[in-house]
Structure formats: structure tokens, C-alpha cells
Amino acid sequence: MDKRSKKIIITSNCVLNQNAVVRDEARRPGIMKEAVNWIDANDWGIVQLPCPELHFLGLDRPPMTVEQYDTPEFHESNRSLLEPVIKQLKEYQNHGYEIVGGIGISGSPSCDPGRGVFMNDLRELADKQGVVINFFWQIPNTPEGEFNPQNKRSIFGAFSKRSDNEHDQS
């Protein structure tokens, strides 16, 4: 008997790999255990997004802002990374899987669910391909980055364009 839950969550790369984070910003030695344990407790599969910053500028990249990443070159790099992911998500949906949502990184210039450049590109490509991603959680923008899906700091909400004030719960 097949035991698949047929439920998938999308995670920013660094939820499962803190080694990809820009220098001096890693909050854990490896994974964000609270988020991974919560996903496991819900019996969801994980689709890990690639790290757009690592792909674009490498491990020695400097910390940058949304405005510094909001360039045609970075958007093109993001699209090249996201097209196979969107194809995979579409395949899951076409076979009856539910994409329950995603986990982003609050305050990240790339992976903040509200204003991150990579997340905005994900939203745009998903919409164009009919991939439904309704809800997002987030790793809070705190030194510990402790994820708790019951805490408002870990809940982003609907995956739609919102202003910083609407989702900034710091």
C-alpha cells in the first residue's frame, strides 16, 4: 500500500542548508530543526528551492539589499533556477498532490515571502503556470530564527504581494 501523503511544502534552500547563507548570518550549523520537525510531523514532502544568491554570487558574496538584487541579471538567474522547480510542482499538482505552502526567510532580500526578489519571481512564474501556492510561513528575522508555526512571527499568510508593514511582525 502506498503511504504517500500527496502533500508538499516548498522551502527556501537555507531551511535545509544553513551552509548556503551569506556569511555571519547562519542561525544553525545545518538545518532549521524546528521547521523540519514540523514538516515531518505533518507528513509533508519537501521541495527545496535552490539558493538564488549562492547561484548568482557564490559563497563569498557580501550581504546585499532587495534593491541591490532587483536587477535584470538576478531576475534572469532566478528564472533559470525556478523553471525546473515550477515544472516539478506542476507535475505534482497534475497528479493530485497539494502544495500546502512554503517556508521563506523573513528579512531576506531574496527569500522573504513578501518582498524577496526570488520569492516574487517564484510567485510570478507559479501564477503563469497555474501552480497554486496559497500560504507561506517564514523563519522569523531574529538572531535565533526560531520557527514556531503557531507564533505570528512565523506566519506570513497568503502568498500574494503585500507591503512590508502588512507582514512585518517584528
PDB file of C-alpha atoms in Angstrom:
ATOM      1  CA  MET A   1       0.000   0.000   0.000  1.00  0.00           C
ATOM      2  CA  ASP A   2       1.299   3.429  -0.984  1.00  0.00           C
ATOM      3  CA  LYS A   3       1.659   5.656   2.086  1.00  0.00           C
ATOM      4  CA  ARG A   4       2.317   8.984   0.384  1.00  0.00           C
ATOM      5  CA  SER A   5       0.505  11.949   1.902  1.00  0.00           C
ATOM      6  CA  LYS A   6       0.424  13.649  -1.503  1.00  0.00           C
ATOM      7  CA  LYS A   7       1.173  16.924   0.285  1.00  0.00           C
ATOM      8  CA  ILE A   8       4.245  19.005  -0.492  1.00  0.00           C
ATOM      9  CA  ILE A   9       5.761  22.094   1.103  1.00  0.00           C
ATOM     10  CA  ILE A  10       8.322  24.332  -0.609  1.00  0.00           C
ATOM     11  CA  THR A  11      11.247  25.553   1.488  1.00  0.00           C
ATOM     12  CA  SER A  12      13.875  28.173   0.951  1.00  0.00           C
ATOM     13  CA  ASN A  13      17.223  26.472   0.480  1.00  0.00           C
ATOM     14  CA  CYS A  14      18.676  27.554   3.809  1.00  0.00           C
ATOM     15  CA  VAL A  15      15.856  25.970   5.837  1.00  0.00           C
ATOM     16  CA  LEU A  16      17.545  22.663   4.982  1.00  0.00           C
ATOM     17  CA  ASN A  17      21.067  24.005   4.459  1.00  0.00           C
ATOM     18  CA  GLN A  18      22.359  26.854   6.591  1.00  0.00           C
ATOM     19  CA  ASN A  19      25.728  26.458   4.862  1.00  0.00           C
ATOM     20  CA  ALA A  20      24.317  28.419   1.915  1.00  0.00           C
ATOM     21  CA  VAL A  21      23.557  31.529   3.995  1.00  0.00           C
ATOM     22  CA  VAL A  22      25.525  34.742   3.498  1.00  0.00           C
ATOM     23  CA  ARG A  23      28.471  34.966   5.899  1.00  0.00           C
ATOM     24  CA  ASP A  24      27.758  35.845   9.527  1.00  0.00           C
ATOM     25  CA  GLU A  25      24.016  35.196   9.089  1.00  0.00           C
ATOM     26  CA  ALA A  26      23.664  31.437   9.705  1.00  0.00           C
ATOM     27  CA  ARG A  27      21.466  30.711  12.705  1.00  0.00           C
ATOM     28  CA  ARG A  28      22.141  26.974  12.876  1.00  0.00           C
ATOM     29  CA  PRO A  29      25.034  24.642  11.997  1.00  0.00           C
ATOM     30  CA  GLY A  30      22.991  22.696   9.431  1.00  0.00           C
ATOM     31  CA  ILE A  31      19.185  22.660   9.259  1.00  0.00           C
ATOM     32  CA  MET A  32      16.383  24.677  10.852  1.00  0.00           C
ATOM     33  CA  LYS A  33      15.275  21.743  13.031  1.00  0.00           C
ATOM     34  CA  GLU A  34      12.029  23.269  14.289  1.00  0.00           C
ATOM     35  CA  ALA A  35      10.759  23.741  10.734  1.00  0.00           C
ATOM     36  CA  VAL A  36      11.913  20.298   9.575  1.00  0.00           C
ATOM     37  CA  ASN A  37      10.364  18.602  12.621  1.00  0.00           C
ATOM     38  CA  TRP A  38       7.055  20.406  11.992  1.00  0.00           C
ATOM     39  CA  ILE A  39       7.061  19.353   8.341  1.00  0.00           C
ATOM     40  CA  ASP A  40       7.806  15.765   9.359  1.00  0.00           C
ATOM     41  CA  ALA A  41       5.019  15.799  11.975  1.00  0.00           C
ATOM     42  CA  ASN A  42       2.581  16.831   9.227  1.00  0.00           C
ATOM     43  CA  ASP A  43       3.792  14.040   6.908  1.00  0.00           C
ATOM     44  CA  TRP A  44       4.568  16.501   4.128  1.00  0.00           C
ATOM     45  CA  GLY A  45       7.184  16.027   1.444  1.00  0.00           C
ATOM     46  CA  ILE A  46       9.693  18.827   0.851  1.00  0.00           C
ATOM     47  CA  VAL A  47      10.692  20.558  -2.363  1.00  0.00           C
ATOM     48  CA  GLN A  48      13.820  22.543  -1.533  1.00  0.00           C
ATOM     49  CA  LEU A  49      14.257  25.667  -3.621  1.00  0.00           C
ATOM     50  CA  PRO A  50      17.784  26.378  -4.895  1.00  0.00           C
ATOM     51  CA  CYS A  51      19.689  29.217  -3.253  1.00  0.00           C
ATOM     52  CA  PRO A  52      19.495  32.127  -5.687  1.00  0.00           C
ATOM     53  CA  GLU A  53      22.215  34.183  -4.021  1.00  0.00           C
ATOM     54  CA  LEU A  54      24.701  31.313  -3.905  1.00  0.00           C
ATOM     55  CA  HIS A  55      23.997  30.545  -7.563  1.00  0.00           C
ATOM     56  CA  PHE A  56      24.358  34.191  -8.611  1.00  0.00           C
ATOM     57  CA  LEU A  57      27.324  35.374  -6.495  1.00  0.00           C
ATOM     58  CA  GLY A  58      28.812  32.340  -4.716  1.00  0.00           C
ATOM     59  CA  LEU A  59      29.664  31.696  -1.085  1.00  0.00           C
ATOM     60  CA  ASP A  60      31.884  34.779  -0.721  1.00  0.00           C
ATOM     61  CA  ARG A  61      29.048  37.157  -1.586  1.00  0.00           C
ATOM     62  CA  PRO A  62      28.586  40.277   0.541  1.00  0.00           C
ATOM     63  CA  PRO A  63      25.324  40.949   2.361  1.00  0.00           C
ATOM     64  CA  MET A  64      23.052  42.841  -0.049  1.00  0.00           C
ATOM     65  CA  THR A  65      19.628  44.526  -0.068  1.00  0.00           C
ATOM     66  CA  VAL A  66      16.463  43.899  -2.047  1.00  0.00           C
ATOM     67  CA  GLU A  67      17.313  46.906  -4.191  1.00  0.00           C
ATOM     68  CA  GLN A  68      20.792  45.557  -4.975  1.00  0.00           C
ATOM     69  CA  TYR A  69      19.342  42.205  -6.070  1.00  0.00           C
ATOM     70  CA  ASP A  70      16.454  43.729  -8.040  1.00  0.00           C
ATOM     71  CA  THR A  71      18.345  43.709 -11.349  1.00  0.00           C
ATOM     72  CA  PRO A  72      17.558  42.175 -14.753  1.00  0.00           C
ATOM     73  CA  GLU A  73      20.550  39.834 -14.363  1.00  0.00           C
ATOM     74  CA  PHE A  74      19.386  38.487 -10.989  1.00  0.00           C
ATOM     75  CA  HIS A  75      15.796  38.044 -12.239  1.00  0.00           C
ATOM     76  CA  GLU A  76      17.125  36.079 -15.230  1.00  0.00           C
ATOM     77  CA  SER A  77      19.259  33.922 -12.937  1.00  0.00           C
ATOM     78  CA  ASN A  78      16.199  33.305 -10.745  1.00  0.00           C
ATOM     79  CA  ARG A  79      14.048  32.291 -13.709  1.00  0.00           C
ATOM     80  CA  SER A  80      16.678  29.786 -14.850  1.00  0.00           C
ATOM     81  CA  LEU A  81      16.660  28.233 -11.361  1.00  0.00           C
ATOM     82  CA  LEU A  82      12.889  28.334 -10.942  1.00  0.00           C
ATOM     83  CA  GLU A  83      11.714  26.956 -14.290  1.00  0.00           C
ATOM     84  CA  PRO A  84      12.583  23.320 -13.437  1.00  0.00           C
ATOM     85  CA  VAL A  85      11.088  23.733  -9.948  1.00  0.00           C
ATOM     86  CA  ILE A  86       7.832  25.093 -11.363  1.00  0.00           C
ATOM     87  CA  LYS A  87       7.743  22.212 -13.850  1.00  0.00           C
ATOM     88  CA  GLN A  88       8.172  19.758 -10.967  1.00  0.00           C
ATOM     89  CA  LEU A  89       5.456  21.435  -8.872  1.00  0.00           C
ATOM     90  CA  LYS A  90       3.097  21.453 -11.846  1.00  0.00           C
ATOM     91  CA  GLU A  91       3.735  17.721 -12.305  1.00  0.00           C
ATOM     92  CA  TYR A  92       2.850  17.096  -8.655  1.00  0.00           C
ATOM     93  CA  GLN A  93      -0.349  19.132  -8.966  1.00  0.00           C
ATOM     94  CA  ASN A  94      -1.317  17.370 -12.184  1.00  0.00           C
ATOM     95  CA  HIS A  95      -1.123  14.089 -10.271  1.00  0.00           C
ATOM     96  CA  GLY A  96      -3.335  15.142  -7.371  1.00  0.00           C
ATOM     97  CA  TYR A  97      -0.734  16.447  -4.956  1.00  0.00           C
ATOM     98  CA  GLU A  98      -1.443  19.507  -2.847  1.00  0.00           C
ATOM     99  CA  ILE A  99       1.218  22.146  -2.385  1.00  0.00           C
ATOM    100  CA  VAL A 100       0.310  23.132   1.161  1.00  0.00           C
ATOM    101  CA  GLY A 101       2.511  26.222   1.024  1.00  0.00           C
ATOM    102  CA  GLY A 102       6.054  27.261   1.601  1.00  0.00           C
ATOM    103  CA  ILE A 103       8.557  28.478   4.154  1.00  0.00           C
ATOM    104  CA  GLY A 104      10.565  31.600   3.398  1.00  0.00           C
ATOM    105  CA  ILE A 105      13.031  33.710   5.348  1.00  0.00           C
ATOM    106  CA  SER A 106      11.686  36.938   6.830  1.00  0.00           C
ATOM    107  CA  GLY A 107      14.000  39.845   6.058  1.00  0.00           C
ATOM    108  CA  SER A 108      15.921  38.044   3.313  1.00  0.00           C
ATOM    109  CA  PRO A 109      16.444  40.175   0.202  1.00  0.00           C
ATOM    110  CA  SER A 110      15.738  37.058  -1.866  1.00  0.00           C
ATOM    111  CA  CYS A 111      13.534  34.707   0.159  1.00  0.00           C
ATOM    112  CA  ASP A 112      11.262  36.944   2.217  1.00  0.00           C
ATOM    113  CA  PRO A 113       7.768  35.808   1.150  1.00  0.00           C
ATOM    114  CA  GLY A 114       6.545  39.410   0.880  1.00  0.00           C
ATOM    115  CA  ARG A 115       9.301  41.341  -0.792  1.00  0.00           C
ATOM    116  CA  GLY A 116      12.161  38.987  -1.567  1.00  0.00           C
ATOM    117  CA  VAL A 117      13.241  39.203  -5.199  1.00  0.00           C
ATOM    118  CA  PHE A 118      13.448  35.408  -5.630  1.00  0.00           C
ATOM    119  CA  MET A 119      10.063  34.867  -3.970  1.00  0.00           C
ATOM    120  CA  ASN A 120       8.461  37.487  -6.192  1.00  0.00           C
ATOM    121  CA  ASP A 121       9.879  35.678  -9.231  1.00  0.00           C
ATOM    122  CA  LEU A 122       8.578  32.365  -7.826  1.00  0.00           C
ATOM    123  CA  ARG A 123       5.124  33.872  -7.361  1.00  0.00           C
ATOM    124  CA  GLU A 124       5.097  35.282 -10.891  1.00  0.00           C
ATOM    125  CA  LEU A 125       6.212  32.033 -12.566  1.00  0.00           C
ATOM    126  CA  ALA A 126       3.860  29.914 -10.440  1.00  0.00           C
ATOM    127  CA  ASP A 127       0.928  32.154 -11.373  1.00  0.00           C
ATOM    128  CA  LYS A 128       1.795  31.966 -15.088  1.00  0.00           C
ATOM    129  CA  GLN A 129       1.943  28.160 -14.962  1.00  0.00           C
ATOM    130  CA  GLY A 130      -1.136  27.697 -12.783  1.00  0.00           C
ATOM    131  CA  VAL A 131       0.829  26.342  -9.836  1.00  0.00           C
ATOM    132  CA  VAL A 132      -1.171  27.034  -6.672  1.00  0.00           C
ATOM    133  CA  ILE A 133       0.834  28.109  -3.632  1.00  0.00           C
ATOM    134  CA  ASN A 134      -1.657  29.662  -1.244  1.00  0.00           C
ATOM    135  CA  PHE A 135       0.131  30.117   2.048  1.00  0.00           C
ATOM    136  CA  PHE A 136       3.592  30.834   3.411  1.00  0.00           C
ATOM    137  CA  TRP A 137       5.249  30.575   6.754  1.00  0.00           C
ATOM    138  CA  GLN A 138       8.597  32.205   7.487  1.00  0.00           C
ATOM    139  CA  ILE A 139      11.686  31.841   9.610  1.00  0.00           C
ATOM    140  CA  PRO A 140      11.467  34.968  11.794  1.00  0.00           C
ATOM    141  CA  ASN A 141      14.004  37.732  11.300  1.00  0.00           C
ATOM    142  CA  THR A 142      15.589  37.292  14.727  1.00  0.00           C
ATOM    143  CA  PRO A 143      19.108  36.214  15.749  1.00  0.00           C
ATOM    144  CA  GLU A 144      17.788  32.784  16.754  1.00  0.00           C
ATOM    145  CA  GLY A 145      15.380  32.443  13.813  1.00  0.00           C
ATOM    146  CA  GLU A 146      13.313  30.011  15.854  1.00  0.00           C
ATOM    147  CA  PHE A 147      10.392  28.721  13.795  1.00  0.00           C
ATOM    148  CA  ASN A 148       7.066  28.109  15.518  1.00  0.00           C
ATOM    149  CA  PRO A 149       4.083  27.727  13.165  1.00  0.00           C
ATOM    150  CA  GLN A 150       1.718  28.789  15.982  1.00  0.00           C
ATOM    151  CA  ASN A 151       3.560  32.085  16.550  1.00  0.00           C
ATOM    152  CA  LYS A 152       2.522  35.073  14.408  1.00  0.00           C
ATOM    153  CA  ARG A 153       6.194  35.842  13.706  1.00  0.00           C
ATOM    154  CA  SER A 154       6.446  32.526  11.826  1.00  0.00           C
ATOM    155  CA  ILE A 155       3.239  33.039   9.849  1.00  0.00           C
ATOM    156  CA  PHE A 156       3.377  35.096   6.684  1.00  0.00           C
ATOM    157  CA  GLY A 157      -0.050  34.197   5.328  1.00  0.00           C
ATOM    158  CA  ALA A 158      -1.417  34.414   1.813  1.00  0.00           C
ATOM    159  CA  PHE A 159       1.304  34.234  -0.822  1.00  0.00           C
ATOM    160  CA  SER A 160       0.424  37.470  -2.547  1.00  0.00           C
ATOM    161  CA  LYS A 161       2.107  40.847  -2.905  1.00  0.00           C
ATOM    162  CA  ARG A 162       1.885  42.699   0.396  1.00  0.00           C
ATOM    163  CA  SER A 163       3.605  45.751   1.767  1.00  0.00           C
ATOM    164  CA  ASP A 164       6.341  45.422   4.383  1.00  0.00           C
ATOM    165  CA  ASN A 165       4.051  46.764   7.107  1.00  0.00           C
ATOM    166  CA  GLU A 166       1.415  44.102   6.459  1.00  0.00           C
ATOM    167  CA  HIS A 167       3.737  41.172   7.153  1.00  0.00           C
ATOM    168  CA  ASP A 168       6.448  42.692   9.343  1.00  0.00           C
ATOM    169  CA  GLN A 169       5.613  41.291  12.755  1.00  0.00           C
ATOM    170  CA  SER A 170       8.953  42.010  14.413  1.00  0.00           C
TER     171      SER A 170
END
